[in-house]
PDB file of C-alpha atoms in Angstrom:
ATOM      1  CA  UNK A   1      13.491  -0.571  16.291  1.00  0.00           C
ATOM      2  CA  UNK A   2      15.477   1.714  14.589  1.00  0.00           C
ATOM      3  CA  UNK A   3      15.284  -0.709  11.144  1.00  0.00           C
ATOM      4  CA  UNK A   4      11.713  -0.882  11.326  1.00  0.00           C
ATOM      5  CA  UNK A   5      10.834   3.007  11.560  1.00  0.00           C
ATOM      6  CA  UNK A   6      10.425   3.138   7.248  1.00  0.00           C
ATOM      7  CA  UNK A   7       8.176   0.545   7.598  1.00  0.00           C
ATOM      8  CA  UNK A   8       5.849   2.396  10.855  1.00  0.00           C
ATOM      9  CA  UNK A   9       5.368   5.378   8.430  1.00  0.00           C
ATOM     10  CA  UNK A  10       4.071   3.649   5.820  1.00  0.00           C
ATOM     11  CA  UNK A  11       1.687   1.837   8.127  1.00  0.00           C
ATOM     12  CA  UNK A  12       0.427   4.934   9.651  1.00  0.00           C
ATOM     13  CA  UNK A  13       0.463   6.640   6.308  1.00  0.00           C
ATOM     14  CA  UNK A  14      -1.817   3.401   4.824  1.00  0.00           C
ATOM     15  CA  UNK A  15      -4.301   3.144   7.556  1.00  0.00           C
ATOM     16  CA  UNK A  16      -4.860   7.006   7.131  1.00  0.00           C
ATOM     17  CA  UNK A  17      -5.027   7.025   3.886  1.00  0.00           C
ATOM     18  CA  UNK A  18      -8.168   4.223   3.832  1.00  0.00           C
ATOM     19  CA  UNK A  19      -9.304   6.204   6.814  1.00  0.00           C
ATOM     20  CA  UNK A  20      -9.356   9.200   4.651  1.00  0.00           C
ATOM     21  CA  UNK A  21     -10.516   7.992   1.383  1.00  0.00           C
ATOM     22  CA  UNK A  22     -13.364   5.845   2.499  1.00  0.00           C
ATOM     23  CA  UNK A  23     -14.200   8.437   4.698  1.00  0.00           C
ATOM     24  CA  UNK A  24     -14.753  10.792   2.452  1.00  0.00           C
ATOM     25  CA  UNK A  25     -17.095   8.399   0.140  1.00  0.00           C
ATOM     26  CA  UNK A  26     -19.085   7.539   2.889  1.00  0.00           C
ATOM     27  CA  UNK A  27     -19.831  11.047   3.843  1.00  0.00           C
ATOM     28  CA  UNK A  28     -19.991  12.410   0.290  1.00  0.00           C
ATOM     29  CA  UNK A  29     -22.563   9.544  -0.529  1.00  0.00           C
ATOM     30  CA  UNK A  30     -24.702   9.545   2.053  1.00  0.00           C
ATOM     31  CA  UNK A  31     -23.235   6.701   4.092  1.00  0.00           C
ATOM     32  CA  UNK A  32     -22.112   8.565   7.374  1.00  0.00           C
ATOM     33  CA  UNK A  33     -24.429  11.202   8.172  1.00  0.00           C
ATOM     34  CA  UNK A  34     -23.726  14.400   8.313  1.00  0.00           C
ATOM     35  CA  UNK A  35     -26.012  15.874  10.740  1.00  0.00           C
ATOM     36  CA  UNK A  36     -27.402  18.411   7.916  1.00  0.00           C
ATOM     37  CA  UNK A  37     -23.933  20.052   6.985  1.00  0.00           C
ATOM     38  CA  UNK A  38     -23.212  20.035   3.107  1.00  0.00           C
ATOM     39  CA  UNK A  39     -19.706  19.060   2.247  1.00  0.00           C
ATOM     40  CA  UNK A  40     -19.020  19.612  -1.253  1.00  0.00           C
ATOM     41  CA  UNK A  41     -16.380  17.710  -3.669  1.00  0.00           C
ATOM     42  CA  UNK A  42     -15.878  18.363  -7.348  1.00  0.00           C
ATOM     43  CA  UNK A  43     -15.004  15.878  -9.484  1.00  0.00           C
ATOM     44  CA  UNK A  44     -13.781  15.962 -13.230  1.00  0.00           C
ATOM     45  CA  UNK A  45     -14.816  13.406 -15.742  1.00  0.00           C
ATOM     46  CA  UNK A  46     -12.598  10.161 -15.922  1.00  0.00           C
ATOM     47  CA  UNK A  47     -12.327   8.198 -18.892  1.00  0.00           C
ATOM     48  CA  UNK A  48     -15.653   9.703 -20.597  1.00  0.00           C
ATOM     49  CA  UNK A  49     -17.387   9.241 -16.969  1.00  0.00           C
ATOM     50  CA  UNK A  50     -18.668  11.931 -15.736  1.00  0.00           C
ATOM     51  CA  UNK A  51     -21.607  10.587 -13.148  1.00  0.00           C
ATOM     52  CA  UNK A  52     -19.951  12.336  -9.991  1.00  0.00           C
ATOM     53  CA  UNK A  53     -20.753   9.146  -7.593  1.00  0.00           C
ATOM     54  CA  UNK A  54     -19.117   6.733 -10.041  1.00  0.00           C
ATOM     55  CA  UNK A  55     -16.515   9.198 -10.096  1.00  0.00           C
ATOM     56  CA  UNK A  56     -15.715   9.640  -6.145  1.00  0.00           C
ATOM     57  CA  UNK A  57     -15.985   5.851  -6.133  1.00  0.00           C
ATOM     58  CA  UNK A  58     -12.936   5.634  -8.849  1.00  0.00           C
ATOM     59  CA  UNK A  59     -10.715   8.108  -6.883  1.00  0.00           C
ATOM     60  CA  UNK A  60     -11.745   6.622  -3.881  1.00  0.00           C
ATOM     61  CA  UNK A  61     -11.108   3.003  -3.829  1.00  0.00           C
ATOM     62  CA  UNK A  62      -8.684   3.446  -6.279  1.00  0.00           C
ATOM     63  CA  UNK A  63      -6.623   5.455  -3.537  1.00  0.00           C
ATOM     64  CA  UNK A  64      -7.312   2.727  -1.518  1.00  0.00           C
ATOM     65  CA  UNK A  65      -6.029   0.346  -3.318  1.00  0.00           C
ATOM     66  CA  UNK A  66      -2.800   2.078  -3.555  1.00  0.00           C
ATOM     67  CA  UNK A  67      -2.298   2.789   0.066  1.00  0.00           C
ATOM     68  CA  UNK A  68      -3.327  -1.359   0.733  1.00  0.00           C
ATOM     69  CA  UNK A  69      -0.185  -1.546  -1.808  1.00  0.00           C
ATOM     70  CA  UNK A  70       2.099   0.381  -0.062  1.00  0.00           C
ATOM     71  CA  UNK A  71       1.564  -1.303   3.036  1.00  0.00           C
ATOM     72  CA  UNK A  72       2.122  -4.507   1.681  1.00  0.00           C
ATOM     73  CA  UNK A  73       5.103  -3.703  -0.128  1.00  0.00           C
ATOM     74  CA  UNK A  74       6.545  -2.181   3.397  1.00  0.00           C
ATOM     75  CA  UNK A  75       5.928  -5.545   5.267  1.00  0.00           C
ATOM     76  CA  UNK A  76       6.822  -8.266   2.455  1.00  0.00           C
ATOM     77  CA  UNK A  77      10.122  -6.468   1.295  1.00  0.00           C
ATOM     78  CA  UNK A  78      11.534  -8.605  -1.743  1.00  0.00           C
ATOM     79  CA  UNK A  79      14.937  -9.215  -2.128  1.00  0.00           C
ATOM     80  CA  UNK A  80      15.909  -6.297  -4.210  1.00  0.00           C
ATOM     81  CA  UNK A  81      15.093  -3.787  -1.479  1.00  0.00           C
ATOM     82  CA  UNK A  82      14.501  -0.942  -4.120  1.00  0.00           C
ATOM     83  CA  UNK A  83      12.113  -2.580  -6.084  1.00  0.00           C
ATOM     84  CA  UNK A  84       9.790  -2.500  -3.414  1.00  0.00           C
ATOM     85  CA  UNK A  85      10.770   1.089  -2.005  1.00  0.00           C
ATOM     86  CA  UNK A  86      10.165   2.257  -5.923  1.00  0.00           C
ATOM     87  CA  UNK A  87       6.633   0.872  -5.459  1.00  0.00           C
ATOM     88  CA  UNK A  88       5.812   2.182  -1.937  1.00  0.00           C
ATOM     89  CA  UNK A  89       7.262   5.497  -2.942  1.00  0.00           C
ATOM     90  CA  UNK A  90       5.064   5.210  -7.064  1.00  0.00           C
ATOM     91  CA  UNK A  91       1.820   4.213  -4.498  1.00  0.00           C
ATOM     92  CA  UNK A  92       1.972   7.263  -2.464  1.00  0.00           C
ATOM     93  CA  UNK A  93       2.449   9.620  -5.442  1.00  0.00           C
ATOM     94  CA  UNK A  94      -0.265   7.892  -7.555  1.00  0.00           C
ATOM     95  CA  UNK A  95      -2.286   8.253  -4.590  1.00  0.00           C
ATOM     96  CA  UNK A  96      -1.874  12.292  -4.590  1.00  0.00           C
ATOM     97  CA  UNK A  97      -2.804  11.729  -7.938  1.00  0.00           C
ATOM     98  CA  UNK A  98      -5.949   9.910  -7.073  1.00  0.00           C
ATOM     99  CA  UNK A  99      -7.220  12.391  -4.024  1.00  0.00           C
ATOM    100  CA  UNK A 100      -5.308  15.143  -4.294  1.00  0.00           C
ATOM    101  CA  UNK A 101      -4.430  17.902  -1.369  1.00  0.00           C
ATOM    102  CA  UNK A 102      -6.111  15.326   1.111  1.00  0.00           C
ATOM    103  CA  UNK A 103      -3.708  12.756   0.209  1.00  0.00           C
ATOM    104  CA  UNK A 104      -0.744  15.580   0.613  1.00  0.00           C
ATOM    105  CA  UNK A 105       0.209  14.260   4.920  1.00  0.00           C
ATOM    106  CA  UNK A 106      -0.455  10.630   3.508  1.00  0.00           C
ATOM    107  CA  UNK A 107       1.762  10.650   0.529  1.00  0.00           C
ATOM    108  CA  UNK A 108       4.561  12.344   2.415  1.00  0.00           C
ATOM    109  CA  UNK A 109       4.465   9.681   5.218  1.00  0.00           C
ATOM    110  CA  UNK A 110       4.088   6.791   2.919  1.00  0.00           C
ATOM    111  CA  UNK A 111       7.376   8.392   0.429  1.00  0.00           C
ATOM    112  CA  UNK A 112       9.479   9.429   3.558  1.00  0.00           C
ATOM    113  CA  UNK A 113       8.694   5.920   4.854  1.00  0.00           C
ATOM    114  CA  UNK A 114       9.851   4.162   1.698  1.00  0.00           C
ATOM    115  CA  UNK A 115      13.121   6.929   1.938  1.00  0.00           C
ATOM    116  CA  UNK A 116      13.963   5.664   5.647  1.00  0.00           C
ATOM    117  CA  UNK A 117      13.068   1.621   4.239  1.00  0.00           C
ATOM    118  CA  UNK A 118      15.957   2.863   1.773  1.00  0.00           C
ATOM    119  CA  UNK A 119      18.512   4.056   3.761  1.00  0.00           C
ATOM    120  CA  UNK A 120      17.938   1.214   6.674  1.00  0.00           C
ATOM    121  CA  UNK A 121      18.512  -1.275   4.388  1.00  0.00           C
TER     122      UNK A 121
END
C-alpha cells in the first residue's frame, strides 16, 4: 500500500484534471448548459490564433493530454524510475502552464505524487 501511494495521487490528480479541463470546454462552449449563468474565460492568442474557441480547445485538450501522460507514466514505470517521475512531475507543470490557477490542486497532486513515486522507489 504504502509503495503505491505516489502512484494514487497522480491518479486522482489525472482524473481531475480531465474532469476539470473538459469541463470547463464543455461549459464555456455551450456543451453543458448552464442554466442562463455567464461564466467568462479569457484567453490570449496562441501561435497567431486568436479565435477564443480554437483557443480554449488548445489549452484544453492539450491539458488533457498531459494529465492522460502523467497517469500513464505513474502506472507503466520504466526501468530508470526517474525518467518517468521527471515526466509525471514536467506533465503536471506544463499542465499549470496550459490552464493555469485551475490546474494549481491538480499540478500539486500530480508533482507530490511523482515526489512520493521517487522516494518509494
Amino acid at each position: 500500500m504504502m509503495e503505491n501511494r505516489g502512484r494514487y495521487l497522480v491518479a486522482i490528480g489525472g482524473i481531475s484534471g480531465i474532469c476539470i479541463s473538459l469541463g470547463l470546454f464543455g461549459t464555456l462552449t455551450g456543451i453543458i448548459p448552464t442554466n442562463g449563468m455567464f461564466i467568462g474565460y479569457s484567453v490570449e492568442q496562441i501561435l497567431w490564433i486568436s479565435d477564443p474557441i480554437t483557443v480554449l480547445a488548445i489549452n484544453t485538450f492539450s491539458s488533457t493530454a498531459l494529465a492522460i501522460i502523467g497517469i500513464i507514466s505513474a502506472y507503466k514505470l520504466s526501468e530508470d524510475i526517474c525518467n518517468s517521475v521527471l515526466v509525471i512531475i514536467a506533465s503536471g507543470v506544463a499542465g499549470f502552464i496550459f490552464m493555469g490557477f485551475l490546474w494549481i490542486p491538480i499540478g500539486s497532486l500530480i508533482v507530490l505524487g511523482g515526489i512520493l513515486i521517487m522516494v518509494d522507489n
